[in-house]
Short mmCIF file of C-alpha atoms in Angstrom, two decimals:
data_model
loop_
_atom_site.label_atom_id
_atom_site.label_comp_id
_atom_site.label_asym_id
_atom_site.label_seq_id
_atom_site.Cartn_x
_atom_site.Cartn_y
_atom_site.Cartn_z
CA ALA A 159 1.89 -53.64 3.74
CA GLN A 160 2.04 -50.98 6.24
CA SER A 161 2.24 -51.64 10.04
CA VAL A 162 2.62 -49.84 13.34
CA THR A 163 4.54 -50.64 16.60
CA GLN A 164 3.82 -48.81 19.84
CA PRO A 165 6.56 -50.21 22.21
CA ASP A 166 4.99 -49.08 25.43
CA ILE A 167 1.91 -51.03 26.54
CA HIS A 168 1.43 -48.86 29.74
CA ILE A 169 2.96 -45.57 30.90
CA THR A 170 2.17 -43.92 34.22
CA VAL A 171 2.95 -40.18 34.59
CA SER A 172 2.37 -37.59 37.31
CA GLU A 173 0.03 -34.70 36.70
CA GLY A 174 1.88 -31.78 35.53
CA ALA A 175 4.73 -33.89 34.06
CA SER A 176 5.57 -34.29 30.40
CA LEU A 177 4.31 -37.23 28.27
CA GLU A 178 5.90 -38.87 25.35
CA LEU A 179 4.16 -41.88 23.50
CA ARG A 180 6.27 -43.66 20.99
CA CYS A 181 5.07 -45.06 17.55
CA ASN A 182 7.10 -46.62 14.91
CA TYR A 183 5.86 -47.57 11.37
CA SER A 184 6.79 -49.65 8.67
CA TYR A 185 6.13 -48.48 5.00
CA GLY A 186 8.16 -47.84 2.01
CA ALA A 187 7.29 -44.36 1.31
CA THR A 188 5.89 -41.52 3.52
CA PRO A 189 2.43 -42.65 4.93
CA TYR A 190 -0.13 -40.67 6.30
CA LEU A 191 0.07 -40.65 10.19
CA PHE A 192 -2.63 -40.36 12.86
CA TRP A 193 -2.81 -40.18 16.72
CA TYR A 194 -6.22 -41.29 18.22
CA VAL A 195 -7.33 -41.20 21.70
CA GLN A 196 -9.92 -43.51 23.34
CA SER A 197 -11.39 -42.85 26.90
CA PRO A 198 -13.00 -45.61 28.55
CA GLY A 199 -16.54 -46.35 27.03
CA GLN A 200 -15.80 -43.95 24.22
CA GLY A 201 -15.13 -44.06 20.56
CA LEU A 202 -11.80 -42.94 19.03
CA GLN A 203 -11.18 -39.17 18.79
CA LEU A 204 -8.50 -37.88 16.38
CA LEU A 205 -5.68 -35.92 18.15
CA LEU A 206 -3.64 -34.93 15.12
CA LYS A 207 -2.63 -36.10 11.58
CA TYR A 208 0.57 -35.84 9.44
CA PHE A 209 0.40 -35.73 5.66
CA SER A 210 3.18 -33.79 4.62
CA GLY A 211 4.97 -30.58 5.07
CA ASP A 212 6.12 -29.33 8.44
CA THR A 213 7.31 -32.33 10.52
CA LEU A 214 6.00 -30.88 13.85
CA VAL A 215 2.26 -31.18 13.90
CA GLN A 216 0.02 -29.36 16.44
CA GLY A 217 -3.19 -31.08 17.47
CA ILE A 218 -6.05 -30.82 19.98
CA LYS A 219 -5.78 -30.89 23.76
CA GLY A 220 -2.26 -29.60 23.80
CA PHE A 221 -0.71 -32.59 22.03
CA GLU A 222 1.86 -32.34 19.36
CA ALA A 223 3.70 -35.20 17.39
CA GLU A 224 7.04 -35.01 15.30
CA PHE A 225 7.51 -37.09 12.21
CA LYS A 226 11.05 -38.26 11.78
CA ARG A 227 11.65 -40.05 8.52
CA SER A 228 15.07 -41.23 9.41
CA GLN A 229 13.74 -43.11 12.38
CA SER A 230 10.36 -44.04 10.87
CA SER A 231 9.01 -42.52 13.86
CA PHE A 232 5.78 -40.44 14.88
CA ASN A 233 6.12 -39.82 18.67
CA LEU A 234 3.24 -37.89 20.46
CA ARG A 235 4.32 -35.41 23.19
CA LYS A 236 2.40 -33.19 25.73
CA PRO A 237 4.45 -30.75 28.01
CA SER A 238 2.05 -31.02 30.88
CA VAL A 239 -0.36 -33.69 31.58
CA HIS A 240 -3.71 -33.25 33.18
CA TRP A 241 -5.74 -36.01 35.06
CA SER A 242 -8.30 -36.09 32.07
CA ASP A 243 -5.39 -37.22 29.75
CA ALA A 244 -5.75 -40.74 31.15
CA ALA A 245 -6.73 -42.83 28.32
CA GLU A 246 -5.62 -45.22 25.63
CA TYR A 247 -3.72 -43.80 22.90
CA PHE A 248 -3.47 -45.36 19.34
CA CYS A 249 -1.01 -44.46 16.52
CA ALA A 250 -2.34 -45.33 13.09
CA VAL A 251 -1.08 -45.38 9.54
CA ALA A 252 -2.46 -45.15 6.22
CA THR A 253 -1.29 -44.99 2.60
CA PRO A 254 -2.08 -42.11 0.45
CA ASN A 255 -5.45 -42.53 -1.26
CA ASP A 256 -6.13 -45.71 0.49
CA TYR A 257 -9.32 -46.32 2.52
CA LYS A 258 -8.18 -48.05 5.65
CA LEU A 259 -6.20 -47.32 8.76
CA SER A 260 -3.69 -49.75 10.40
CA PHE A 261 -3.57 -49.30 14.07
CA GLY A 262 -1.05 -49.79 16.65
CA ALA A 263 -1.86 -52.18 19.65
CA GLY A 264 -2.22 -48.96 21.87
CA THR A 265 -0.71 -47.31 24.78
CA THR A 266 -2.49 -46.88 28.06
CA VAL A 267 -1.67 -43.85 29.96
CA THR A 268 -2.29 -43.44 33.84
CA VAL A 269 -2.07 -40.06 35.33
CA ARG A 270 -1.26 -39.92 39.06
CA ALA A 271 -1.97 -36.95 41.25
CA ASP B 94 -25.11 -32.03 14.89
CA ALA B 95 -25.23 -35.66 15.60
CA GLY B 96 -22.07 -37.64 15.42
CA VAL B 97 -21.77 -41.26 14.35
CA THR B 98 -24.53 -43.28 16.19
CA GLN B 99 -24.32 -47.07 16.73
CA SER B 100 -26.71 -49.62 17.77
CA PRO B 101 -27.00 -51.72 19.97
CA THR B 102 -24.43 -50.51 22.45
CA HIS B 103 -24.12 -53.93 24.17
CA LEU B 104 -25.42 -57.18 23.24
CA ILE B 105 -24.75 -61.02 24.23
CA LYS B 106 -25.05 -63.78 21.96
CA THR B 107 -24.32 -67.59 22.12
CA ARG B 108 -21.93 -69.57 19.79
CA GLY B 109 -23.47 -70.18 16.56
CA GLN B 110 -25.95 -67.24 16.41
CA GLN B 111 -25.89 -64.33 13.99
CA VAL B 112 -25.78 -60.72 14.83
CA THR B 113 -26.69 -57.28 13.08
CA LEU B 114 -24.98 -54.22 14.16
CA ARG B 115 -26.21 -50.81 12.82
CA CYS B 116 -24.44 -47.39 12.01
CA SER B 117 -25.75 -44.09 11.19
CA PRO B 118 -22.88 -41.72 9.72
CA ILE B 119 -22.70 -38.01 10.22
CA SER B 120 -24.86 -36.36 7.95
CA GLY B 121 -23.46 -35.63 4.61
CA HIS B 122 -20.77 -38.38 5.14
CA LYS B 123 -20.93 -41.02 2.18
CA SER B 124 -18.16 -43.33 3.61
CA VAL B 125 -18.72 -45.77 6.39
CA SER B 126 -15.99 -48.13 7.61
CA TRP B 127 -16.15 -50.92 10.13
CA TYR B 128 -13.44 -51.89 12.63
CA GLN B 129 -13.17 -54.66 15.21
CA GLN B 130 -11.33 -54.10 18.52
CA VAL B 131 -10.61 -56.91 20.70
CA LEU B 132 -9.72 -56.29 24.35
CA GLY B 133 -6.07 -55.05 24.57
CA GLN B 134 -5.71 -54.52 20.83
CA GLY B 135 -6.02 -51.74 18.41
CA PRO B 136 -8.79 -51.64 15.91
CA GLN B 137 -8.72 -54.04 13.00
CA PHE B 138 -10.33 -52.91 9.73
CA ILE B 139 -13.23 -55.10 8.51
CA PHE B 140 -14.96 -53.19 5.62
CA GLN B 141 -15.14 -49.71 3.85
CA TYR B 142 -18.30 -48.76 1.96
CA TYR B 143 -18.48 -45.69 -0.13
CA GLU B 144 -21.55 -44.35 -2.12
CA LYS B 145 -23.23 -47.85 -1.11
CA GLU B 146 -20.38 -49.87 -2.82
CA GLU B 147 -17.83 -52.07 -0.95
CA ARG B 148 -14.44 -50.38 -1.45
CA GLY B 149 -12.36 -52.52 0.73
CA ARG B 150 -12.26 -55.62 2.92
CA GLY B 151 -9.82 -56.60 5.55
CA ASN B 152 -8.69 -60.18 6.47
CA PHE B 153 -11.89 -61.34 7.96
CA PRO B 154 -13.86 -64.59 7.09
CA ASP B 155 -16.98 -64.69 4.90
CA ARG B 156 -19.07 -64.90 8.04
CA PHE B 157 -18.51 -61.08 8.18
CA SER B 158 -20.65 -59.15 5.72
CA ALA B 159 -22.00 -55.74 5.36
CA ARG B 160 -23.99 -53.28 3.39
CA GLN B 161 -24.80 -49.70 2.89
CA PHE B 162 -28.22 -48.14 2.36
CA PRO B 163 -29.25 -45.33 0.09
CA ASN B 164 -29.26 -42.93 3.20
CA TYR B 165 -25.63 -43.92 3.86
CA SER B 166 -26.30 -45.86 7.00
CA SER B 167 -24.75 -49.34 7.26
CA GLU B 168 -25.19 -52.69 8.94
CA LEU B 169 -22.55 -55.44 9.92
CA ASN B 170 -23.67 -58.80 9.97
CA VAL B 171 -21.81 -61.52 11.53
CA ASN B 172 -23.08 -65.16 11.07
CA ALA B 173 -22.25 -68.35 13.11
CA LEU B 174 -20.68 -66.47 15.71
CA LEU B 175 -17.46 -67.73 17.71
CA LEU B 176 -16.21 -66.85 20.86
CA GLY B 177 -13.35 -64.93 19.28
CA ASP B 178 -15.79 -62.64 17.68
CA SER B 179 -16.35 -61.15 21.12
CA ALA B 180 -15.00 -57.46 20.80
CA LEU B 181 -16.01 -53.78 20.38
CA TYR B 182 -17.25 -53.02 16.77
CA LEU B 183 -16.51 -49.42 15.83
CA CYS B 184 -18.17 -47.74 12.94
CA ALA B 185 -16.54 -44.67 11.46
CA SER B 186 -17.61 -42.12 8.82
CA SER B 187 -16.07 -39.87 6.47
CA SER B 188 -16.87 -37.52 3.90
CA GLY B 189 -14.74 -39.05 1.28
CA TYR B 190 -13.18 -42.31 0.08
CA ALA B 191 -9.52 -41.97 0.79
CA ASN B 192 -7.72 -41.00 4.08
CA THR B 193 -6.98 -37.34 3.42
CA GLY B 194 -9.84 -36.51 5.71
CA GLU B 195 -10.84 -37.55 9.35
CA LEU B 196 -12.31 -40.70 10.30
CA PHE B 197 -15.19 -39.88 12.88
CA PHE B 198 -15.72 -42.75 15.07
CA GLY B 199 -18.99 -43.83 17.11
CA GLU B 200 -18.84 -45.38 20.46
CA GLY B 201 -19.14 -48.80 19.30
CA SER B 202 -21.23 -51.77 19.86
CA ARG B 203 -19.74 -54.29 22.45
CA LEU B 204 -20.52 -57.77 21.44
CA THR B 205 -19.98 -60.65 23.91
CA VAL B 206 -20.34 -64.25 22.65
CA LEU B 207 -20.92 -67.01 25.28
#
């Protein structure tokens, strides 16, 4: 069964600084990979997804992620963080043609002025 | 267009009681999934329904059940509530069965069991 590890529980970053959130997955083949964001009191919103092809994926809100097969990783990045990026971020994995997502435990991002 | 709507948004129950949570998917979406998110953890898959049939079940006890109606709305039922059932219950809809599309999540129903 596939699984996801997000090593960082909490990250604090200054506004305007860059952000990188780590995600490692466990799966025998290339899975489908996703990053979701959850603001306080909100549901989950999809930031970006990777199925195949170009390993650098662009998403909404200025986020990008890079799939590295050799490292089983799918790290999320943003060059310059805004205060509104403070939220919880979840990496998720799915097998092709499957019906469920397996989520990591999440990383909470705090943005300081 | 309306997104995924869930009701109620908050509710408090006592141990042993039963609860029903409701979800209306985005118009045109035929798949509804349910996830449980315990505080401090990522969402855990409970059920998926597609075209009114159960297509998948996660590792949850039989106290959890669900159904999908002809209009594609869905209900999640939990019987004999335990303290550990306290969580945010998220509903997600998608247009298809598999994960090639995007899951659209509602804001959730927060259940507190006392």
